[in-house]
Amino acid sequence: MPSPAQAAIARLPQADLKSIFTADPDRLSRFVLTQGPIRFDWSKTHLTDDLMDAFLTLAQERDFTGWREALFAGKPVNNSEGRAAEHPAERGQGNADSVARARMFHARMRALIDAIEAEALGPIRHILHIGIGGSALGPDLIVDALGGDGLRYDVAIVSNVDGTALERAISSFDPHTTLIAIASKTFTTTETMLNAASAINWMVEAGVDDPYGRVVALTASPDKAIEWGVDETRILPFSESVGGRYSLWSSIGFPAALALGWDAFESLLEGAAAMDRHFRLSAPHENAPLIAAFADQYYTRVMGCQTRALFAYDERLRLLPSYLQQLEMESNGKSVTREGDPVDGPTAPITWGGVGTDAQHAVFQLLHQGTILTPVEFVASIEPGHALDPAHHRALLVNCFAQGAALMRGRDNPDDPARAYPGNRPSTTILMEDVTPEALGALIAFYEHRTFANAVLMGINPFDQFGVELGKEIAKSIEADGPKGFDPSTMALIGIALGGG
Ligand code: F6P
């Protein structure tokens, strides 16, 4: 049974985007919001005042403000695992004890970084960061977005268990001047532990004196890191209540803090903290993550859109789509509510995307003329990330804005339907002043809170991820006991490729 607000949302007629603008020329005043260095523009979505009212009622029905307070108070919002979700504490926001603990861990990280810079571990030129999922995607995004050619060390972030990834990464590294950072919340993840062991072997084979002395562990399981052979003085812990895909602010961000410098890392945290304050203190009707979640809910649950696409019109943000895939799909790709009941509609759409303008020449055909409606998000920066002719950045931004206009406007062609564009296709534009540490911190925190807001509106827990376990367990059982009792297809594949069938 839909709730009264859900019924109201479903009943509201959908107007064409162009007519929405004609009927409401002042739309920008209500559907554009600037928060610090970022301008969010939802005016080219189907959100109207009536829809906003209905969604605000839905937020009340779902006790959005109560859940938001519980998040910041360090209450166990991750109910299935009986844990808080304290990534905001890493930015100085939330429960006082958790904030103090995060500060202590940051101080420890900073001290180790100072020691590394002072060559206490010998000369270091390269950082080999080994981790996967949340222990890789966040640091990779930050280092890639903010590093440019100003990185203090060469950084390689290796995640895949495919040895080609590690081999390629170390091919240009000198083992005698490399620092290995093993990033794993649990310190049990198969891929990470295998890559870490191979990295140590690489050092041993090259005759490095004390390879374990060149290892730093970034983890919420310090005991496991000690067992593995990392000296306690080089373990940078973080709290168990910081989820893997929300952990770049903790010691998992170590390669970024080391390679970009501590000031940049602190600015990243401060940018995120500003977004935390906005999310926590702003009224629902002017709350950027919540409004974004309203649009998400509308397209997924009312319009039945199964995907959402994000295009970074800035090469510095090229890793943003893959970062968001984990954040959004691992958080909200669920089928049951917090109480374990079946959900009352679709949950997270598939997040996909790429960079502009490349994507225009590859996938935009479907966005403009395909039969599957896809809400599009553009992310761009007013300032360029390079010193070349300003014509580059101008062309980039002109293209970005042209695509949003074209999706909305469309074009009739009564003589040739193949050349007609239906239009009425929604897009959101997120315009940053520049890709600075502050702005990037705020942008990522915006996405985190938007993911949480979506979960609250759907009544699900965004902080667990049991769906990833079954495949891991089966792989482990094949390694431990050999292939037994599988279907004929799986048995044959194993037999042919691994010789164990
Ligand atoms: O398998 C999924 C997952 O548990 C993610 O949630 C996590 O970010 C990733 O694996 C890596 O886990 P860990 O940091 O414990 O190695």
Short mmCIF file of C-alpha atoms and ligand atoms in Angstrom, two decimals:
data_model
loop_
_atom_site.label_atom_id
_atom_site.label_comp_id
_atom_site.label_asym_id
_atom_site.label_seq_id
_atom_site.Cartn_x
_atom_site.Cartn_y
_atom_site.Cartn_z
CA MET A 1 0.00 0.00 0.00
CA PRO A 2 1.56 3.32 -1.00
CA SER A 3 1.74 5.90 1.80
CA PRO A 4 -0.32 9.11 1.36
CA ALA A 5 2.77 10.97 0.14
CA GLN A 6 3.74 8.20 -2.27
CA ALA A 7 0.18 8.17 -3.64
CA ALA A 8 0.27 11.96 -4.06
CA ILE A 9 3.61 11.78 -5.90
CA ALA A 10 2.30 9.10 -8.26
CA ARG A 11 -0.93 11.06 -8.94
CA LEU A 12 0.74 14.32 -9.96
CA PRO A 13 0.67 14.81 -13.73
CA GLN A 14 4.02 15.04 -15.47
CA ALA A 15 4.50 18.20 -17.46
CA ASP A 16 6.88 18.56 -20.40
CA LEU A 17 10.14 20.22 -19.32
CA LYS A 18 9.82 23.04 -21.83
CA SER A 19 6.31 23.86 -20.65
CA ILE A 20 7.47 23.72 -17.04
CA PHE A 21 9.90 26.54 -17.88
CA THR A 22 7.27 28.48 -19.84
CA ALA A 23 4.80 28.24 -16.98
CA ASP A 24 7.41 29.08 -14.38
CA PRO A 25 10.10 31.42 -15.75
CA ASP A 26 11.32 32.06 -12.21
CA ARG A 27 12.10 28.39 -11.74
CA LEU A 28 15.83 28.96 -11.24
CA SER A 29 15.17 30.80 -7.99
CA ARG A 30 13.80 27.58 -6.44
CA PHE A 31 15.51 24.77 -8.31
CA VAL A 32 19.06 26.11 -8.25
CA LEU A 33 20.99 26.09 -5.02
CA THR A 34 24.54 27.25 -4.39
CA GLN A 35 26.34 25.67 -1.49
CA GLY A 36 29.89 26.97 -0.98
CA PRO A 37 31.86 26.42 -4.20
CA ILE A 38 29.20 24.28 -5.89
CA ARG A 39 26.07 25.27 -7.79
CA PHE A 40 23.38 22.61 -8.14
CA ASP A 41 20.83 23.08 -10.91
CA TRP A 42 17.76 20.84 -10.88
CA SER A 43 15.69 23.18 -13.04
CA LYS A 44 15.94 20.86 -16.06
CA THR A 45 14.39 17.99 -14.09
CA HIS A 46 10.65 17.34 -13.74
CA LEU A 47 10.62 18.53 -10.12
CA THR A 48 7.83 21.08 -9.63
CA ASP A 49 6.56 22.89 -6.54
CA ASP A 50 3.79 20.30 -6.19
CA LEU A 51 6.25 17.44 -6.43
CA MET A 52 8.56 19.14 -3.94
CA ASP A 53 5.66 19.47 -1.47
CA ALA A 54 4.75 15.82 -1.91
CA PHE A 55 8.36 14.69 -1.47
CA LEU A 56 8.74 16.90 1.60
CA THR A 57 5.74 15.08 3.04
CA LEU A 58 7.34 11.76 2.14
CA ALA A 59 10.53 12.87 3.94
CA GLN A 60 8.40 13.61 7.01
CA GLU A 61 6.63 10.27 6.77
CA ARG A 62 10.02 8.55 6.64
CA ASP A 63 11.34 10.63 9.54
CA PHE A 64 14.17 12.09 7.49
CA THR A 65 15.15 14.59 10.20
CA GLY A 66 15.19 11.86 12.86
CA TRP A 67 17.45 9.60 10.77
CA ARG A 68 19.70 12.52 9.90
CA GLU A 69 20.12 13.33 13.58
CA ALA A 70 20.76 9.68 14.37
CA LEU A 71 23.49 9.59 11.71
CA PHE A 72 25.31 12.58 13.19
CA ALA A 73 24.74 11.47 16.79
CA GLY A 74 26.60 8.23 16.13
CA LYS A 75 23.51 6.06 16.71
CA PRO A 76 23.54 2.57 15.15
CA VAL A 77 21.96 3.58 11.83
CA ASN A 78 23.56 0.48 10.29
CA ASN A 79 21.02 -1.64 12.14
CA SER A 80 21.76 -5.00 10.49
CA GLU A 81 25.34 -4.83 11.79
CA GLY A 82 24.50 -2.91 14.96
CA ARG A 83 26.93 -0.11 14.07
CA ALA A 84 27.01 3.65 13.64
CA ALA A 85 28.11 5.17 10.32
CA GLU A 86 30.64 7.76 11.41
CA HIS A 87 32.32 9.07 8.29
CA PRO A 88 31.24 12.62 9.26
CA ALA A 89 33.28 12.27 12.49
CA GLU A 90 36.38 12.01 10.28
CA ARG A 91 35.52 15.54 9.16
CA GLY A 92 34.99 16.77 12.72
CA GLN A 93 31.19 16.45 12.63
CA GLY A 94 29.01 14.41 14.95
CA ASN A 95 29.42 12.50 18.18
CA ALA A 96 32.10 14.20 20.32
CA ASP A 97 33.88 10.99 21.36
CA SER A 98 34.02 9.74 17.78
CA VAL A 99 35.32 13.11 16.58
CA ALA A 100 38.06 13.02 19.24
CA ARG A 101 39.01 9.48 18.24
CA ALA A 102 39.16 10.41 14.55
CA ARG A 103 41.36 13.42 15.42
CA MET A 104 43.72 11.16 17.33
CA PHE A 105 43.98 8.80 14.35
CA HIS A 106 44.57 11.72 11.99
CA ALA A 107 47.33 13.03 14.27
CA ARG A 108 48.97 9.61 14.13
CA MET A 109 48.74 9.60 10.33
CA ARG A 110 50.22 13.05 10.14
CA ALA A 111 53.13 12.08 12.39
CA LEU A 112 53.94 9.09 10.20
CA ILE A 113 53.72 11.26 7.08
CA ASP A 114 56.15 13.74 8.67
CA ALA A 115 58.50 10.86 9.47
CA ILE A 116 58.30 9.52 5.90
CA GLU A 117 58.99 12.98 4.52
CA ALA A 118 61.99 13.20 6.82
CA GLU A 119 63.15 9.90 5.26
CA ALA A 120 62.86 7.95 8.53
CA LEU A 121 61.98 4.93 6.39
CA GLY A 122 64.79 5.68 3.98
CA PRO A 123 64.40 7.53 0.69
CA ILE A 124 60.88 7.06 -0.69
CA ARG A 125 59.95 8.05 -4.25
CA HIS A 126 57.04 5.75 -5.03
CA ILE A 127 53.89 4.81 -3.13
CA LEU A 128 52.34 1.47 -3.98
CA HIS A 129 48.83 1.56 -2.49
CA ILE A 130 47.19 -1.86 -2.43
CA GLY A 131 43.47 -2.09 -1.65
CA ILE A 132 40.17 -2.74 -3.37
CA GLY A 133 36.63 -1.30 -3.43
CA GLY A 134 36.32 1.44 -0.84
CA SER A 135 39.96 0.95 0.07
CA ALA A 136 41.03 2.01 -3.43
CA LEU A 137 38.37 3.99 -5.28
CA GLY A 138 38.36 7.02 -2.96
CA PRO A 139 42.14 7.55 -2.76
CA ASP A 140 42.39 6.92 -6.49
CA LEU A 141 39.79 9.60 -7.22
CA ILE A 142 41.42 12.19 -4.96
CA VAL A 143 44.98 11.61 -6.10
CA ASP A 144 43.93 11.63 -9.76
CA ALA A 145 41.68 14.69 -9.43
CA LEU A 146 43.98 16.87 -7.35
CA GLY A 147 47.42 15.53 -8.21
CA GLY A 148 48.06 16.86 -11.67
CA ASP A 149 51.82 17.09 -12.07
CA GLY A 150 52.24 18.40 -8.54
CA LEU A 151 52.40 15.04 -6.79
CA ARG A 152 55.27 14.70 -4.32
CA TYR A 153 55.60 10.96 -4.98
CA ASP A 154 54.67 8.61 -7.81
CA VAL A 155 51.48 6.90 -6.72
CA ALA A 156 50.10 3.62 -8.06
CA ILE A 157 46.85 2.26 -6.72
CA VAL A 158 46.49 -1.45 -7.35
CA SER A 159 43.24 -3.26 -6.68
CA ASN A 160 42.66 -6.14 -9.08
CA VAL A 161 43.86 -9.61 -8.17
CA ASP A 162 44.85 -10.00 -11.83
CA GLY A 163 48.65 -9.93 -11.59
CA THR A 164 48.81 -7.76 -14.68
CA ALA A 165 47.61 -4.84 -12.56
CA LEU A 166 50.43 -5.15 -10.05
CA GLU A 167 53.02 -5.97 -12.68
CA ARG A 168 52.16 -2.86 -14.66
CA ALA A 169 52.13 -0.67 -11.58
CA ILE A 170 55.57 -1.72 -10.39
CA SER A 171 57.17 -1.81 -13.80
CA SER A 172 58.34 1.80 -13.44
CA PHE A 173 58.97 1.67 -9.65
CA ASP A 174 62.30 1.10 -7.95
CA PRO A 175 61.72 -1.44 -5.14
CA HIS A 176 64.44 0.23 -3.06
CA THR A 177 62.56 3.52 -2.93
CA THR A 178 58.98 2.24 -2.78
CA LEU A 179 56.62 2.39 0.18
CA ILE A 180 53.82 -0.20 0.26
CA ALA A 181 50.53 0.94 1.80
CA ILE A 182 48.18 -1.97 2.44
CA ALA A 183 44.66 -0.59 2.69
CA SER A 184 42.01 -2.92 4.01
CA LYS A 185 39.36 -2.26 6.62
CA THR A 186 39.17 -5.96 7.49
CA PHE A 187 42.74 -6.91 6.54
CA THR A 188 41.38 -10.21 5.21
CA THR A 189 40.36 -9.32 1.65
CA THR A 190 41.78 -12.00 -0.63
CA GLU A 191 42.79 -9.76 -3.50
CA THR A 192 44.56 -7.28 -1.25
CA MET A 193 46.43 -9.86 0.78
CA LEU A 194 47.63 -11.67 -2.36
CA ASN A 195 48.77 -8.45 -4.00
CA ALA A 196 50.51 -7.40 -0.77
CA ALA A 197 52.37 -10.73 -0.56
CA SER A 198 53.48 -10.40 -4.19
CA ALA A 199 54.66 -6.84 -3.60
CA ILE A 200 56.78 -8.04 -0.68
CA ASN A 201 58.22 -10.80 -2.90
CA TRP A 202 59.10 -8.22 -5.52
CA MET A 203 61.11 -6.35 -2.89
CA VAL A 204 62.74 -9.53 -1.56
CA GLU A 205 63.78 -10.57 -5.06
CA ALA A 206 65.29 -7.14 -5.63
CA GLY A 207 67.35 -7.51 -2.46
CA VAL A 208 65.57 -4.80 -0.43
CA ASP A 209 66.93 -5.01 3.11
CA ASP A 210 63.84 -5.04 5.27
CA PRO A 211 60.78 -5.16 3.01
CA TYR A 212 58.32 -5.31 5.92
CA GLY A 213 59.95 -2.14 7.21
CA ARG A 214 58.61 -0.40 4.09
CA VAL A 215 54.99 -1.38 4.75
CA VAL A 216 52.27 0.83 6.17
CA ALA A 217 48.88 -0.67 7.06
CA LEU A 218 45.66 1.36 6.78
CA THR A 219 43.02 -0.62 8.61
CA ALA A 220 40.29 -0.94 11.20
CA SER A 221 41.75 -4.33 12.20
CA PRO A 222 45.21 -3.52 13.58
CA ASP A 223 45.59 -6.97 15.19
CA LYS A 224 45.30 -8.66 11.82
CA ALA A 225 47.89 -6.28 10.36
CA ILE A 226 50.31 -7.12 13.19
CA GLU A 227 49.69 -10.84 12.61
CA TRP A 228 50.47 -10.30 8.92
CA GLY A 229 53.82 -8.77 9.83
CA VAL A 230 53.33 -5.01 9.93
CA ASP A 231 55.07 -3.26 12.80
CA GLU A 232 52.65 -1.54 15.18
CA THR A 233 54.33 1.84 14.65
CA ARG A 234 53.38 1.74 10.97
CA ILE A 235 49.73 0.83 11.45
CA LEU A 236 47.31 3.68 10.82
CA PRO A 237 44.00 2.61 12.32
CA PHE A 238 40.55 3.94 11.70
CA SER A 239 37.29 3.27 13.41
CA GLU A 240 35.15 0.20 12.72
CA SER A 241 32.15 2.53 12.42
CA VAL A 242 33.57 4.07 9.22
CA GLY A 243 32.20 2.06 6.30
CA GLY A 244 34.59 0.92 3.55
CA ARG A 245 33.00 3.01 0.79
CA TYR A 246 32.88 6.03 3.14
CA SER A 247 36.48 5.69 4.31
CA LEU A 248 38.59 7.96 2.12
CA TRP A 249 38.56 10.56 4.90
CA SER A 250 40.27 8.19 7.32
CA SER A 251 43.74 6.66 7.07
CA ILE A 252 42.54 5.07 3.82
CA GLY A 253 43.25 8.53 2.39
CA PHE A 254 46.94 8.13 3.34
CA PRO A 255 48.39 8.12 -0.22
CA ALA A 256 46.48 11.32 -0.95
CA ALA A 257 47.65 12.99 2.26
CA LEU A 258 51.24 11.94 1.55
CA ALA A 259 51.37 12.74 -2.15
CA LEU A 260 49.27 15.93 -2.11
CA GLY A 261 50.48 17.18 1.25
CA TRP A 262 48.71 17.41 4.60
CA ASP A 263 47.26 20.88 3.94
CA ALA A 264 45.42 19.63 0.86
CA PHE A 265 44.07 16.64 2.79
CA GLU A 266 42.84 18.91 5.56
CA SER A 267 41.16 21.18 3.03
CA LEU A 268 39.42 18.16 1.56
CA LEU A 269 38.11 17.30 5.04
CA GLU A 270 37.04 20.89 5.63
CA GLY A 271 35.14 20.99 2.34
CA ALA A 272 33.32 17.82 3.35
CA ALA A 273 32.62 19.26 6.80
CA ALA A 274 30.99 22.31 5.21
CA MET A 275 28.68 19.97 3.27
CA ASP A 276 28.01 18.01 6.49
CA ARG A 277 26.90 21.23 8.18
CA HIS A 278 24.71 22.13 5.22
CA PHE A 279 23.09 18.69 5.19
CA ARG A 280 22.63 18.62 8.94
CA LEU A 281 21.38 22.15 9.50
CA SER A 282 19.48 23.14 6.36
CA ALA A 283 15.73 22.83 6.22
CA PRO A 284 14.59 19.97 3.96
CA HIS A 285 13.30 22.31 1.21
CA GLU A 286 16.74 23.88 0.75
CA ASN A 287 18.89 20.85 1.43
CA ALA A 288 21.01 19.92 -1.60
CA PRO A 289 21.49 16.18 -0.90
CA LEU A 290 17.81 15.76 -0.07
CA ILE A 291 16.56 17.62 -3.16
CA ALA A 292 18.89 15.49 -5.30
CA ALA A 293 17.41 12.41 -3.65
CA PHE A 294 13.88 13.65 -4.48
CA ALA A 295 14.83 13.77 -8.16
CA ASP A 296 16.48 10.34 -7.91
CA GLN A 297 13.37 8.88 -6.29
CA TYR A 298 11.12 10.45 -8.89
CA TYR A 299 12.97 9.02 -11.86
CA THR A 300 13.58 5.59 -10.39
CA ARG A 301 10.32 4.96 -8.59
CA VAL A 302 7.76 6.97 -10.56
CA MET A 303 9.23 7.05 -14.05
CA GLY A 304 10.78 3.57 -13.81
CA CYS A 305 14.26 4.64 -14.93
CA GLN A 306 16.62 1.75 -14.28
CA THR A 307 19.84 3.69 -14.69
CA ARG A 308 21.23 7.11 -14.03
CA ALA A 309 24.16 8.51 -15.96
CA LEU A 310 26.85 10.86 -14.76
CA PHE A 311 29.26 12.66 -17.05
CA ALA A 312 32.22 14.57 -15.69
CA TYR A 313 32.97 17.42 -18.07
CA ASP A 314 36.39 17.69 -16.50
CA GLU A 315 39.22 15.24 -17.00
CA ARG A 316 40.23 15.69 -13.36
CA LEU A 317 36.97 14.01 -12.34
CA ARG A 318 37.22 11.10 -14.76
CA LEU A 319 37.18 8.59 -11.89
CA LEU A 320 34.05 10.05 -10.31
CA PRO A 321 31.61 7.69 -12.12
CA SER A 322 33.42 4.55 -10.89
CA TYR A 323 33.69 5.97 -7.38
CA LEU A 324 29.95 6.67 -7.37
CA GLN A 325 29.13 3.23 -8.72
CA GLN A 326 30.36 1.68 -5.50
CA LEU A 327 28.95 4.40 -3.26
CA GLU A 328 25.45 4.28 -4.72
CA MET A 329 25.08 0.69 -5.88
CA GLU A 330 26.73 -1.01 -2.91
CA SER A 331 24.80 1.24 -0.53
CA ASN A 332 21.32 1.19 -2.01
CA GLY A 333 21.20 -1.85 -4.30
CA LYS A 334 18.97 -3.70 -1.83
CA SER A 335 15.69 -5.62 -1.90
CA VAL A 336 14.61 -5.49 1.72
CA THR A 337 13.80 -2.72 4.16
CA ARG A 338 15.54 -2.10 7.48
CA GLU A 339 12.97 -4.40 9.02
CA GLY A 340 13.71 -7.17 6.51
CA ASP A 341 10.45 -6.78 4.57
CA PRO A 342 10.42 -6.64 0.77
CA VAL A 343 10.91 -3.06 -0.44
CA ASP A 344 7.86 -1.27 -1.85
CA GLY A 345 9.44 -0.32 -5.18
CA PRO A 346 12.71 -0.22 -7.10
CA THR A 347 15.81 0.78 -5.15
CA ALA A 348 19.14 2.10 -6.49
CA PRO A 349 19.32 2.46 -10.26
CA ILE A 350 22.47 1.41 -12.08
CA THR A 351 24.95 4.27 -11.93
CA TRP A 352 27.06 4.61 -15.02
CA GLY A 353 28.80 7.33 -16.96
CA GLY A 354 32.03 8.68 -18.31
CA VAL A 355 33.71 11.91 -19.30
CA GLY A 356 32.57 14.64 -21.61
CA THR A 357 33.15 15.31 -24.38
CA ASP A 358 34.29 11.74 -25.10
CA ALA A 359 30.94 10.24 -24.13
CA GLN A 360 29.12 12.47 -26.64
CA HIS A 361 30.83 10.56 -29.41
CA ALA A 362 30.00 7.16 -27.96
CA VAL A 363 26.87 6.83 -25.82
CA PHE A 364 24.89 10.05 -26.18
CA GLN A 365 23.01 8.73 -29.22
CA LEU A 366 20.96 6.56 -26.86
CA LEU A 367 20.44 9.39 -24.40
CA HIS A 368 18.98 11.64 -27.11
CA GLN A 369 17.03 9.17 -29.22
CA GLY A 370 16.93 5.80 -27.47
CA THR A 371 13.80 4.31 -25.95
CA ILE A 372 15.15 4.11 -22.39
CA LEU A 373 14.77 7.30 -20.38
CA THR A 374 17.97 8.08 -18.47
CA PRO A 375 18.31 11.02 -16.10
CA VAL A 376 21.69 12.59 -16.78
CA GLU A 377 23.97 14.44 -14.39
CA PHE A 378 26.64 16.79 -15.67
CA VAL A 379 29.52 17.80 -13.39
CA ALA A 380 31.75 20.63 -14.57
CA SER A 381 34.16 23.24 -13.26
CA ILE A 382 34.27 26.94 -14.20
CA GLU A 383 38.06 26.97 -13.89
CA PRO A 384 40.13 24.68 -16.09
CA GLY A 385 42.66 22.19 -14.79
CA HIS A 386 45.32 23.10 -17.35
CA ALA A 387 47.25 26.05 -18.73
CA LEU A 388 46.57 25.45 -22.43
CA ASP A 389 44.61 27.76 -24.69
CA PRO A 390 41.34 28.75 -22.93
CA ALA A 391 39.59 27.59 -26.10
CA HIS A 392 39.81 24.04 -24.71
CA HIS A 393 37.88 24.77 -21.57
CA ARG A 394 35.41 26.98 -23.37
CA ALA A 395 34.64 24.18 -25.84
CA LEU A 396 34.28 21.71 -22.98
CA LEU A 397 31.77 23.84 -21.08
CA VAL A 398 29.88 24.91 -24.21
CA ASN A 399 29.42 21.25 -25.09
CA CYS A 400 28.30 20.35 -21.58
CA PHE A 401 25.63 23.04 -21.50
CA ALA A 402 24.57 22.33 -25.10
CA GLN A 403 23.92 18.68 -24.26
CA GLY A 404 21.66 19.56 -21.32
CA ALA A 405 19.74 22.03 -23.49
CA ALA A 406 19.44 19.55 -26.36
CA LEU A 407 18.19 16.76 -24.11
CA MET A 408 15.48 19.03 -22.77
CA ARG A 409 14.55 20.89 -25.94
CA GLY A 410 14.64 18.13 -28.55
CA ARG A 411 13.71 18.90 -32.17
CA ASP A 412 10.77 17.90 -34.33
CA ASN A 413 11.31 16.58 -37.80
CA PRO A 414 8.01 15.61 -39.36
CA ASP A 415 9.72 14.66 -42.66
CA ASP A 416 12.32 12.32 -41.20
CA PRO A 417 11.65 10.61 -37.86
CA ALA A 418 15.24 9.29 -37.74
CA ARG A 419 16.38 12.89 -37.42
CA ALA A 420 13.82 13.89 -34.79
CA TYR A 421 14.73 14.35 -31.13
CA PRO A 422 11.92 13.80 -28.63
CA GLY A 423 13.39 16.14 -25.99
CA ASN A 424 11.84 16.33 -22.52
CA ARG A 425 14.85 14.39 -21.23
CA PRO A 426 15.97 15.49 -17.78
CA SER A 427 19.40 16.56 -16.61
CA THR A 428 20.99 18.05 -13.52
CA THR A 429 24.06 20.27 -13.74
CA ILE A 430 26.55 20.49 -10.91
CA LEU A 431 28.91 23.37 -11.52
CA MET A 432 31.99 23.77 -9.34
CA GLU A 433 34.04 26.95 -9.12
CA ASP A 434 37.15 24.80 -9.49
CA VAL A 435 38.32 21.30 -8.66
CA THR A 436 40.03 22.29 -5.42
CA PRO A 437 40.44 20.04 -2.36
CA GLU A 438 37.61 21.93 -0.58
CA ALA A 439 35.23 21.67 -3.52
CA LEU A 440 36.01 18.00 -4.12
CA GLY A 441 35.51 17.22 -0.42
CA ALA A 442 32.15 18.98 -0.52
CA LEU A 443 31.15 17.21 -3.73
CA ILE A 444 31.94 13.73 -2.40
CA ALA A 445 30.18 14.46 0.91
CA PHE A 446 27.17 15.68 -1.09
CA TYR A 447 27.02 12.30 -2.83
CA GLU A 448 27.38 10.43 0.47
CA HIS A 449 24.49 12.34 2.04
CA ARG A 450 22.36 12.05 -1.08
CA THR A 451 22.87 8.27 -0.95
CA PHE A 452 21.81 8.28 2.71
CA ALA A 453 18.79 10.49 1.96
CA ASN A 454 17.70 8.12 -0.82
CA ALA A 455 17.97 5.18 1.60
CA VAL A 456 15.87 6.97 4.22
CA LEU A 457 13.17 7.76 1.64
CA MET A 458 13.07 4.06 0.68
CA GLY A 459 13.32 2.73 4.25
CA ILE A 460 16.50 0.75 3.63
CA ASN A 461 19.89 0.46 5.34
CA PRO A 462 22.59 1.88 3.05
CA PHE A 463 25.49 0.82 5.27
CA ASP A 464 25.63 -2.96 4.92
CA GLN A 465 26.57 -4.99 1.79
CA PHE A 466 25.70 -8.63 2.34
CA GLY A 467 25.16 -9.07 -1.39
CA VAL A 468 28.91 -9.24 -1.98
CA GLU A 469 29.46 -12.24 0.29
CA LEU A 470 28.04 -15.28 -1.54
CA GLY A 471 30.38 -15.13 -4.52
CA LYS A 472 33.38 -14.62 -2.20
CA GLU A 473 32.37 -17.65 -0.13
CA ILE A 474 31.99 -19.87 -3.18
CA ALA A 475 35.39 -18.78 -4.53
CA LYS A 476 36.97 -19.56 -1.14
CA SER A 477 35.32 -22.99 -1.01
CA ILE A 478 36.66 -23.83 -4.49
CA GLU A 479 40.16 -22.84 -3.36
CA ALA A 480 39.86 -24.80 -0.12
CA ASP A 481 38.02 -27.98 -1.14
CA GLY A 482 38.12 -28.03 -4.93
CA PRO A 483 35.05 -27.73 -7.13
CA LYS A 484 32.28 -29.85 -5.70
CA GLY A 485 28.58 -30.03 -6.34
CA PHE A 486 28.34 -27.19 -8.87
CA ASP A 487 26.17 -27.08 -11.94
CA PRO A 488 27.61 -28.64 -15.14
CA SER A 489 28.47 -25.26 -16.65
CA THR A 490 30.57 -24.18 -13.67
CA MET A 491 32.21 -27.61 -13.36
CA ALA A 492 33.18 -27.54 -17.05
CA LEU A 493 34.60 -24.02 -16.84
CA ILE A 494 36.71 -24.92 -13.84
CA GLY A 495 37.83 -28.15 -15.48
CA ILE A 496 38.88 -26.49 -18.71
CA ALA A 497 40.59 -23.43 -17.25
CA LEU A 498 41.93 -24.69 -13.93
CA GLY A 499 42.19 -28.42 -14.52
CA GLY A 500 40.23 -29.29 -11.43
CA GLY A 501 36.87 -30.45 -12.84
O1 F6P B 1 33.48 -6.85 -1.14
C1 F6P B 1 33.04 -5.56 -0.88
C2 F6P B 1 33.89 -4.87 0.15
O2 F6P B 1 33.63 -5.39 1.40
C3 F6P B 1 33.65 -3.37 0.12
O3 F6P B 1 32.55 -2.98 0.85
C4 F6P B 1 34.95 -2.85 0.64
O4 F6P B 1 35.13 -1.50 0.35
C5 F6P B 1 35.91 -3.76 -0.09
O5 F6P B 1 35.28 -5.01 -0.11
C6 F6P B 1 37.28 -3.89 0.53
O6 F6P B 1 37.22 -4.34 1.84
P1 F6P B 1 38.45 -4.17 2.81
O7 F6P B 1 38.71 -2.73 2.99
O8 F6P B 1 38.04 -4.83 4.10
O9 F6P B 1 39.63 -4.88 2.19
#
